[in-house]
Tab-separated table of C-alpha atoms and ligand atoms in Angstrom:
chain	number	residue	atom	x	y	z
A	1	UNK	CA	50.260	73.390	121.098
A	2	UNK	CA	49.510	70.478	118.779
A	3	UNK	CA	46.391	69.625	120.779
A	4	UNK	CA	44.656	72.648	119.242
A	5	UNK	CA	45.247	71.404	115.697
A	6	UNK	CA	43.039	68.875	113.882
A	7	UNK	CA	44.694	65.431	114.128
A	8	UNK	CA	44.479	64.962	110.324
A	9	UNK	CA	46.748	67.980	109.928
A	10	UNK	CA	49.186	67.005	112.693
A	11	UNK	CA	49.534	63.543	111.114
A	12	UNK	CA	50.158	64.675	107.546
A	13	UNK	CA	53.551	65.458	106.060
A	14	UNK	CA	52.405	68.261	103.758
A	15	UNK	CA	53.209	68.726	100.092
A	16	UNK	CA	56.775	69.841	99.401
A	17	UNK	CA	57.045	71.777	96.123
A	18	UNK	CA	60.216	71.676	94.006
A	19	UNK	CA	63.081	73.915	95.058
A	20	UNK	CA	62.836	77.566	93.980
A	21	UNK	CA	66.310	79.098	94.135
A	22	UNK	CA	66.673	82.870	93.917
A	23	UNK	CA	66.626	84.312	90.401
A	24	UNK	CA	69.800	83.578	88.470
A	25	UNK	CA	71.203	81.104	90.996
A	26	UNK	CA	70.494	77.969	88.990
A	27	UNK	CA	69.028	76.744	85.743
A	28	UNK	CA	65.656	75.373	86.773
A	29	UNK	CA	64.723	72.139	85.081
A	30	UNK	CA	62.930	70.834	88.182
A	31	UNK	CA	59.340	72.151	88.201
A	32	UNK	CA	58.297	71.957	84.538
A	33	UNK	CA	58.150	75.696	84.063
A	34	UNK	CA	58.332	76.988	80.501
A	35	UNK	CA	61.760	78.477	79.686
A	36	UNK	CA	60.358	81.113	77.305
A	37	UNK	CA	58.770	84.514	77.871
A	38	UNK	CA	54.947	84.562	77.770
A	39	UNK	CA	53.004	86.304	74.985
A	40	UNK	CA	53.502	90.088	74.959
A	41	UNK	CA	49.712	90.404	75.066
A	42	UNK	CA	49.905	89.192	78.676
A	43	UNK	CA	52.253	91.975	79.771
A	44	UNK	CA	50.152	94.589	77.943
A	45	UNK	CA	46.982	93.347	79.647
A	46	UNK	CA	48.573	93.415	83.110
A	47	UNK	CA	49.907	96.963	82.582
A	48	UNK	CA	46.549	98.187	81.282
A	49	UNK	CA	44.595	96.621	84.170
A	50	UNK	CA	47.004	98.031	86.749
A	51	UNK	CA	46.746	101.525	85.209
A	52	UNK	CA	42.962	101.398	85.329
A	53	UNK	CA	43.213	100.789	89.062
A	54	UNK	CA	42.819	97.934	91.518
A	55	UNK	CA	40.405	99.438	94.022
A	56	UNK	CA	37.421	97.325	92.927
A	57	UNK	CA	36.896	93.586	93.399
A	58	UNK	CA	37.304	91.457	90.283
A	59	UNK	CA	34.350	89.720	88.625
A	60	UNK	CA	33.769	86.806	91.037
A	61	UNK	CA	33.351	84.256	88.218
A	62	UNK	CA	36.011	85.653	85.895
A	63	UNK	CA	33.252	85.917	83.316
A	64	UNK	CA	35.438	87.298	80.488
A	65	UNK	CA	37.875	84.385	80.830
A	66	UNK	CA	35.034	81.871	81.038
A	67	UNK	CA	33.818	83.213	77.705
A	68	UNK	CA	37.306	83.054	76.175
A	69	UNK	CA	37.708	79.429	77.308
A	70	UNK	CA	34.213	78.583	76.041
A	71	UNK	CA	35.034	79.972	72.574
A	72	UNK	CA	38.379	78.238	72.434
A	73	UNK	CA	37.113	74.785	73.392
A	74	UNK	CA	33.589	74.967	71.949
A	75	UNK	CA	31.816	74.565	75.304
A	76	UNK	CA	29.376	76.894	77.061
A	77	UNK	CA	30.623	79.479	79.611
A	78	UNK	CA	28.612	77.810	82.386
A	79	UNK	CA	30.851	74.750	81.954
A	80	UNK	CA	33.959	76.724	82.992
A	81	UNK	CA	35.340	77.450	86.468
A	82	UNK	CA	38.362	79.736	86.992
A	83	UNK	CA	40.961	79.007	89.652
A	84	UNK	CA	43.999	80.524	91.330
A	85	UNK	CA	46.230	77.988	89.587
A	86	UNK	CA	44.952	74.500	88.941
A	87	UNK	CA	45.992	73.491	92.469
A	88	UNK	CA	43.138	75.741	93.655
A	89	UNK	CA	40.754	73.810	91.403
A	90	UNK	CA	41.986	70.466	92.734
A	91	UNK	CA	41.283	71.749	96.258
A	92	UNK	CA	37.782	72.906	95.278
A	93	UNK	CA	37.099	69.516	93.661
A	94	UNK	CA	38.192	67.570	96.727
A	95	UNK	CA	36.135	69.752	99.047
A	96	UNK	CA	33.073	69.539	96.792
A	97	UNK	CA	33.013	65.783	96.243
A	98	UNK	CA	34.868	63.951	99.014
A	99	UNK	CA	33.649	63.814	102.608
A	100	UNK	CA	35.617	62.893	105.701
A	101	UNK	CA	36.344	59.142	105.781
A	102	UNK	CA	35.291	58.674	102.145
A	103	UNK	CA	37.497	57.492	99.330
A	104	UNK	CA	39.566	59.382	96.768
A	105	UNK	CA	41.434	57.365	94.130
A	106	UNK	CA	44.695	58.276	92.459
A	107	UNK	CA	47.306	56.466	90.414
A	108	UNK	CA	50.870	56.064	91.591
A	109	UNK	CA	53.473	57.232	90.882
A	110	UNK	CA	51.803	60.529	90.036
A	111	UNK	CA	51.281	64.077	91.337
A	112	UNK	CA	51.978	63.979	95.074
A	113	UNK	CA	49.637	66.879	95.912
A	114	UNK	CA	46.470	64.740	95.484
A	115	UNK	CA	47.372	62.790	98.576
A	116	UNK	CA	47.790	65.926	100.680
A	117	UNK	CA	44.383	67.205	99.523
A	118	UNK	CA	42.745	63.965	100.647
A	119	UNK	CA	44.533	64.112	103.993
A	120	UNK	CA	43.420	67.705	104.676
A	121	UNK	CA	39.862	66.588	103.959
A	122	UNK	CA	40.220	63.615	106.323
A	123	UNK	CA	39.489	61.331	103.371
A	124	UNK	CA	41.013	57.944	102.575
A	125	UNK	CA	43.351	57.460	99.628
A	126	UNK	CA	43.107	54.537	97.262
A	127	UNK	CA	46.443	54.549	95.460
A	128	UNK	CA	46.548	52.273	92.457
A	129	UNK	CA	49.936	51.539	90.931
A	130	UNK	CA	50.535	51.868	87.215
A	131	UNK	CA	51.855	48.744	85.495
A	132	UNK	CA	55.593	49.035	84.798
A	133	UNK	CA	54.785	50.065	81.188
A	134	UNK	CA	52.694	52.962	82.575
A	135	UNK	CA	49.329	51.487	81.581
A	136	UNK	CA	46.565	51.373	84.202
A	137	UNK	CA	45.193	48.164	85.706
A	138	UNK	CA	41.435	47.530	85.410
A	139	UNK	CA	41.078	48.005	89.164
A	140	UNK	CA	41.555	51.725	88.497
A	141	UNK	CA	37.933	51.983	87.408
A	142	UNK	CA	36.323	49.425	89.652
A	143	UNK	CA	33.703	50.270	92.269
A	144	UNK	CA	34.977	49.100	95.691
A	145	UNK	CA	31.417	48.196	96.699
A	146	UNK	CA	30.745	45.940	93.713
A	147	UNK	CA	33.978	44.025	94.349
A	148	UNK	CA	32.718	42.716	97.652
A	149	UNK	CA	33.004	45.766	99.947
A	150	UNK	CA	30.134	46.951	102.140
A	151	UNK	CA	28.696	50.468	102.291
A	152	UNK	CA	31.050	51.792	104.980
A	153	UNK	CA	32.404	55.312	104.141
A	154	UNK	CA	35.866	53.967	103.251
A	155	UNK	CA	34.244	52.028	100.378
A	156	UNK	CA	32.494	55.102	99.043
A	157	UNK	CA	34.584	56.141	96.082
A	158	UNK	CA	33.756	59.817	95.567
A	159	UNK	CA	36.399	61.141	93.188
A	160	UNK	CA	39.211	59.879	90.951
A	161	UNK	CA	42.215	61.986	89.908
A	162	UNK	CA	44.170	61.075	86.794
A	163	UNK	CA	46.932	63.333	85.466
A	164	UNK	CA	47.152	62.904	81.691
A	165	UNK	CA	49.942	63.199	80.576
A	166	UNK	CA	51.123	61.811	83.883
A	167	UNK	CA	53.898	63.234	86.020
A	168	UNK	CA	56.688	62.074	86.451
A	169	UNK	CA	56.415	59.715	83.451
A	170	UNK	CA	55.054	62.049	80.764
A	171	UNK	CA	53.033	59.093	79.473
A	172	UNK	CA	49.367	59.187	78.444
A	173	UNK	CA	46.343	56.964	78.867
A	174	UNK	CA	44.505	56.871	75.506
A	175	UNK	CA	41.163	58.606	75.152
A	176	UNK	CA	39.095	55.473	74.410
A	177	UNK	CA	40.326	53.965	77.638
A	178	UNK	CA	39.410	57.102	79.574
A	179	UNK	CA	35.869	57.131	78.263
A	180	UNK	CA	35.485	53.462	79.138
A	181	UNK	CA	36.830	54.175	82.629
A	182	UNK	CA	34.609	57.184	83.265
A	183	UNK	CA	31.523	55.241	82.252
A	184	UNK	CA	32.361	52.379	84.636
A	185	UNK	CA	33.224	54.567	87.659
A	186	UNK	CA	30.640	55.317	90.368
A	187	UNK	CA	31.923	58.930	90.687
A	188	UNK	CA	33.414	61.813	88.672
A	189	UNK	CA	36.786	61.317	86.967
A	190	UNK	CA	39.079	64.358	87.075
A	191	UNK	CA	41.493	64.493	84.166
A	192	UNK	CA	44.345	66.740	85.321
A	193	UNK	CA	45.507	68.074	81.957
A	194	UNK	CA	48.292	70.348	83.212
A	195	UNK	CA	50.452	69.096	80.308
A	196	UNK	CA	47.811	68.409	77.642
A	197	UNK	CA	48.983	71.277	75.419
A	198	UNK	CA	52.181	69.290	74.804
A	199	UNK	CA	50.272	66.066	74.033
A	200	UNK	CA	48.645	64.639	70.918
A	201	UNK	CA	45.087	64.642	72.281
A	202	UNK	CA	42.990	65.761	75.246
A	203	UNK	CA	39.675	64.925	76.873
A	204	UNK	CA	37.670	68.143	76.783
A	205	UNK	CA	35.396	66.877	73.998
A	206	UNK	CA	34.687	63.674	75.971
A	207	UNK	CA	32.647	65.652	78.518
A	208	UNK	CA	29.832	65.795	75.988
A	209	UNK	CA	29.786	61.991	75.818
A	210	UNK	CA	30.196	61.351	79.540
A	211	UNK	CA	29.329	64.108	81.993
A	212	UNK	CA	31.269	62.430	84.828
A	213	UNK	CA	34.480	63.659	83.158
A	214	UNK	CA	35.984	66.880	84.560
A	215	UNK	CA	39.069	68.433	82.956
A	216	UNK	CA	41.499	70.796	84.707
A	217	UNK	CA	44.014	73.008	82.894
A	218	UNK	CA	46.693	75.453	83.944
A	219	UNK	CA	48.509	78.384	82.333
A	220	UNK	CA	51.601	77.550	84.406
A	221	UNK	CA	53.284	75.248	81.927
A	222	UNK	CA	52.162	75.654	78.315
A	223	UNK	CA	51.579	79.424	78.585
A	224	UNK	CA	54.762	80.146	80.571
A	225	UNK	CA	52.806	81.737	83.435
A	226	UNK	CA	53.604	79.738	86.595
A	227	UNK	CA	54.222	83.008	88.439
A	228	UNK	CA	50.747	84.295	87.613
A	229	UNK	CA	48.604	81.539	89.201
A	230	UNK	CA	45.751	80.780	86.848
A	231	UNK	CA	43.961	77.574	85.927
A	232	UNK	CA	40.515	76.622	84.700
A	233	UNK	CA	38.289	73.603	84.768
A	234	UNK	CA	35.689	72.341	82.294
A	235	UNK	CA	32.781	70.240	83.552
A	236	UNK	CA	29.029	69.749	83.275
A	237	UNK	CA	27.121	72.892	84.435
A	238	UNK	CA	25.479	70.935	87.281
A	239	UNK	CA	28.945	70.348	88.810
A	240	UNK	CA	30.127	73.929	88.231
A	241	UNK	CA	27.032	75.204	90.044
A	242	UNK	CA	27.983	73.215	93.163
A	243	UNK	CA	31.686	74.057	93.024
A	244	UNK	CA	30.905	77.785	92.891
A	245	UNK	CA	29.564	77.462	96.451
A	246	UNK	CA	32.883	76.010	97.619
A	247	UNK	CA	35.403	78.375	96.008
A	248	UNK	CA	36.622	81.578	97.678
A	249	UNK	CA	34.409	84.486	96.578
A	250	UNK	CA	37.232	86.174	94.679
A	251	UNK	CA	39.648	83.333	94.025
A	252	UNK	CA	41.170	85.034	90.965
A	253	UNK	CA	42.483	88.591	91.052
A	254	UNK	CA	41.977	91.270	88.383
A	255	UNK	CA	45.553	91.049	87.095
A	256	UNK	CA	45.526	87.303	86.575
A	257	UNK	CA	42.062	87.374	84.978
A	258	UNK	CA	43.173	90.034	82.481
A	259	UNK	CA	46.420	88.189	81.812
A	260	UNK	CA	44.673	84.842	81.373
A	261	UNK	CA	42.222	86.194	78.800
A	262	UNK	CA	45.133	87.725	76.886
A	263	UNK	CA	47.250	84.557	77.041
A	264	UNK	CA	44.409	82.300	75.900
A	265	UNK	CA	43.648	84.598	72.974
A	266	UNK	CA	47.185	84.270	71.559
A	267	UNK	CA	46.903	80.886	69.879
A	268	UNK	CA	49.880	81.608	67.622
A	269	UNK	CA	52.196	82.089	70.615
A	270	UNK	CA	51.043	78.790	72.107
A	271	UNK	CA	51.482	76.857	68.873
A	272	UNK	CA	54.996	78.173	68.283
A	273	UNK	CA	56.026	77.578	71.880
A	274	UNK	CA	54.693	74.021	71.704
A	275	UNK	CA	56.745	73.300	68.561
A	276	UNK	CA	59.930	74.514	70.253
A	277	UNK	CA	59.327	72.475	73.414
A	278	UNK	CA	58.471	69.324	71.462
A	279	UNK	CA	61.596	69.584	69.297
A	280	UNK	CA	63.822	69.995	72.376
A	281	UNK	CA	61.981	67.167	74.166
A	282	UNK	CA	62.739	64.728	71.341
A	283	UNK	CA	66.441	65.655	71.457
A	284	UNK	CA	66.526	65.324	75.251
A	285	UNK	CA	64.882	61.889	75.076
A	286	UNK	CA	67.276	60.580	72.433
A	287	UNK	CA	70.387	61.880	74.121
A	288	UNK	CA	69.400	60.463	77.533
A	289	UNK	CA	68.651	57.077	75.967
A	290	UNK	CA	72.052	57.301	74.276
A	291	UNK	CA	73.618	57.697	77.729
A	292	UNK	CA	71.958	54.484	78.917
A	293	UNK	CA	68.857	55.810	80.676
A	294	UNK	CA	65.398	54.296	80.292
A	295	UNK	CA	63.105	57.095	79.137
A	296	UNK	CA	59.432	56.463	78.332
A	297	UNK	CA	58.051	58.447	75.370
A	298	UNK	CA	56.870	61.721	76.882
A	299	UNK	CA	53.915	63.815	75.764
A	300	UNK	CA	54.668	66.511	78.333
A	301	UNK	CA	57.387	69.172	78.763
A	302	UNK	CA	59.665	66.873	80.776
A	303	UNK	CA	61.115	63.375	80.631
A	304	UNK	CA	61.454	60.655	83.271
A	305	UNK	CA	64.913	59.120	83.371
A	306	UNK	CA	65.764	55.964	85.269
A	307	UNK	CA	68.500	53.367	85.259
A	308	UNK	CA	69.066	49.930	86.706
A	309	UNK	CA	72.861	49.952	86.950
A	310	UNK	CA	73.500	52.845	89.322
A	311	UNK	CA	71.802	55.156	91.812
A	312	UNK	CA	70.732	58.448	90.212
A	313	UNK	CA	70.717	60.663	93.297
A	314	UNK	CA	74.466	61.405	92.872
A	315	UNK	CA	73.692	62.640	89.331
A	316	UNK	CA	71.121	65.031	90.784
A	317	UNK	CA	73.772	66.245	93.287
A	318	UNK	CA	76.407	66.635	90.570
A	319	UNK	CA	74.029	68.720	88.430
A	320	UNK	CA	73.129	70.882	91.403
A	321	UNK	CA	76.799	71.576	92.145
A	322	UNK	CA	77.092	72.755	88.556
A	323	UNK	CA	74.087	75.063	88.728
A	324	UNK	CA	71.408	72.794	87.216
A	325	UNK	CA	68.355	71.765	89.210
A	326	UNK	CA	66.388	68.706	88.106
A	327	UNK	CA	63.810	66.808	90.170
A	328	UNK	CA	65.027	63.720	91.984
A	329	UNK	CA	62.124	61.461	92.890
A	330	UNK	CA	62.003	58.230	94.803
A	331	UNK	CA	58.700	56.359	94.939
A	332	UNK	CA	58.447	53.603	97.566
A	333	UNK	CA	58.264	50.202	95.868
A	334	UNK	CA	58.843	51.734	92.454
A	335	UNK	CA	62.360	53.105	92.439
A	336	UNK	CA	63.926	56.448	91.770
A	337	UNK	CA	64.625	58.624	88.782
A	338	UNK	CA	65.316	62.091	87.504
A	339	UNK	CA	62.522	64.192	86.073
A	340	UNK	CA	64.075	66.726	83.739
A	341	UNK	CA	62.008	69.650	82.459
A	342	UNK	CA	62.494	70.735	78.866
A	343	UNK	CA	64.418	74.021	78.928
A	344	UNK	CA	65.758	76.015	75.999
A	345	UNK	CA	67.922	73.994	73.591
A	346	UNK	CA	71.016	75.478	75.180
A	347	UNK	CA	69.969	74.689	78.780
A	348	UNK	CA	68.865	71.186	77.903
A	349	UNK	CA	72.041	70.396	75.947
A	350	UNK	CA	74.241	71.681	78.758
A	351	UNK	CA	72.342	69.595	81.304
A	352	UNK	CA	72.798	66.414	79.265
A	353	UNK	CA	76.478	67.292	78.674
A	354	UNK	CA	76.955	67.469	82.448
A	355	UNK	CA	75.272	64.094	82.928
A	356	UNK	CA	77.592	62.643	80.249
A	357	UNK	CA	80.596	64.123	82.087
A	358	UNK	CA	79.450	62.619	85.359
A	359	UNK	CA	79.100	59.166	83.774
A	360	UNK	CA	82.584	59.396	82.218
A	361	UNK	CA	84.231	60.381	85.470
A	362	UNK	CA	82.388	57.605	87.261
A	363	UNK	CA	83.442	55.020	84.656
A	364	UNK	CA	87.095	56.135	84.913
A	365	UNK	CA	87.249	55.964	88.701
A	366	UNK	CA	85.654	52.506	88.600
A	367	UNK	CA	88.252	51.039	86.194
B	401	PLP	C1	52.064	71.720	87.726
B	401	PLP	C2	50.910	70.809	87.947
B	401	PLP	C3	49.708	71.308	88.450
B	401	PLP	C4	49.602	72.668	89.092
B	401	PLP	O1	49.432	73.692	88.285
B	401	PLP	P1	49.201	75.139	88.889
B	401	PLP	O2	48.213	75.683	87.957
B	401	PLP	O3	50.533	75.805	88.791
B	401	PLP	O4	48.685	75.042	90.282
B	401	PLP	C5	48.614	70.455	88.549
B	401	PLP	N1	48.721	69.159	88.197
B	401	PLP	C6	49.868	68.642	87.735
B	401	PLP	C7	49.931	67.205	87.374
B	401	PLP	C8	51.008	69.448	87.610
B	401	PLP	O5	52.160	68.930	87.223
């Protein structure tokens, strides 16, 4: 049957999301969900919208949410595009900018989905490795054609993805560097800001200075709404105009549009949630360092934990046996580590306790 399927699809592995056990079966610290309940305004908005009825199509642009985002970030509504989660926006971006055989650049290690999007599009991937201190090499913003390449499609760099803060490291590339990069690049630079609400700064105001910068956001992490599926993107109106032709006509449903407007309007909820997550993140970082892990300073709602002296996959297994899921990741040529999402204080403490127990047992059996 494979002969009926496009070869690009047959050849690709496909993105594998983190495990989703059934409710109550494990403490999930593996997909960077928010451990707290979303703003009550969200639940009220969903109930109200459902009561009013769902027989009509939603506004195709999500105009009310566009206006809410525009107010919040001091941009104009025609600079905002709504998406069914930010993964939907990343798909729209790839389809809008990158043609078959052309080049899409991404850093590595980073979000694995970008690669799958390029593969579906039949595009080529230019993976550029971070330095070991999680800074980016200058090649990240070079034009393949000006460094000696010809004009064949595989030298046509059409789009660059950069998650900031990055996953799995939680580290950030500073704003000045991003502006410098965007100006040098021959194509748009997509800043995937899925975790920016947990960071010190973000790039939305850079769009005014350099209109090649596009910023994507999601409600999945910092608004505790991963189950809802809503994200938005901010970009120059000339890009939004083109992307509107590519998106599904009704890519966001009435319930998620109502919920998103409500969530975005509750700035107090977001600020308080952020404070809680940041406080727990600092404790998690210190305790893991105390146990001998290398942990870069994170500006996201997770930490990246590695060590030289032992494999970490058995720690992942041990946690799983005890009802705690974290994300084990192994990047070819880079090594492996555990990405641990920030849960409640209680969940996070218990997870680190278990890791401590594992290390003690291991030390005893070795001596
Ligand atoms: C979680 C995540 C997303 C996806 O967000 P959704 O809105 O849930 O699709 C996008 N980019 C990065 C880097 C993420 O970690």
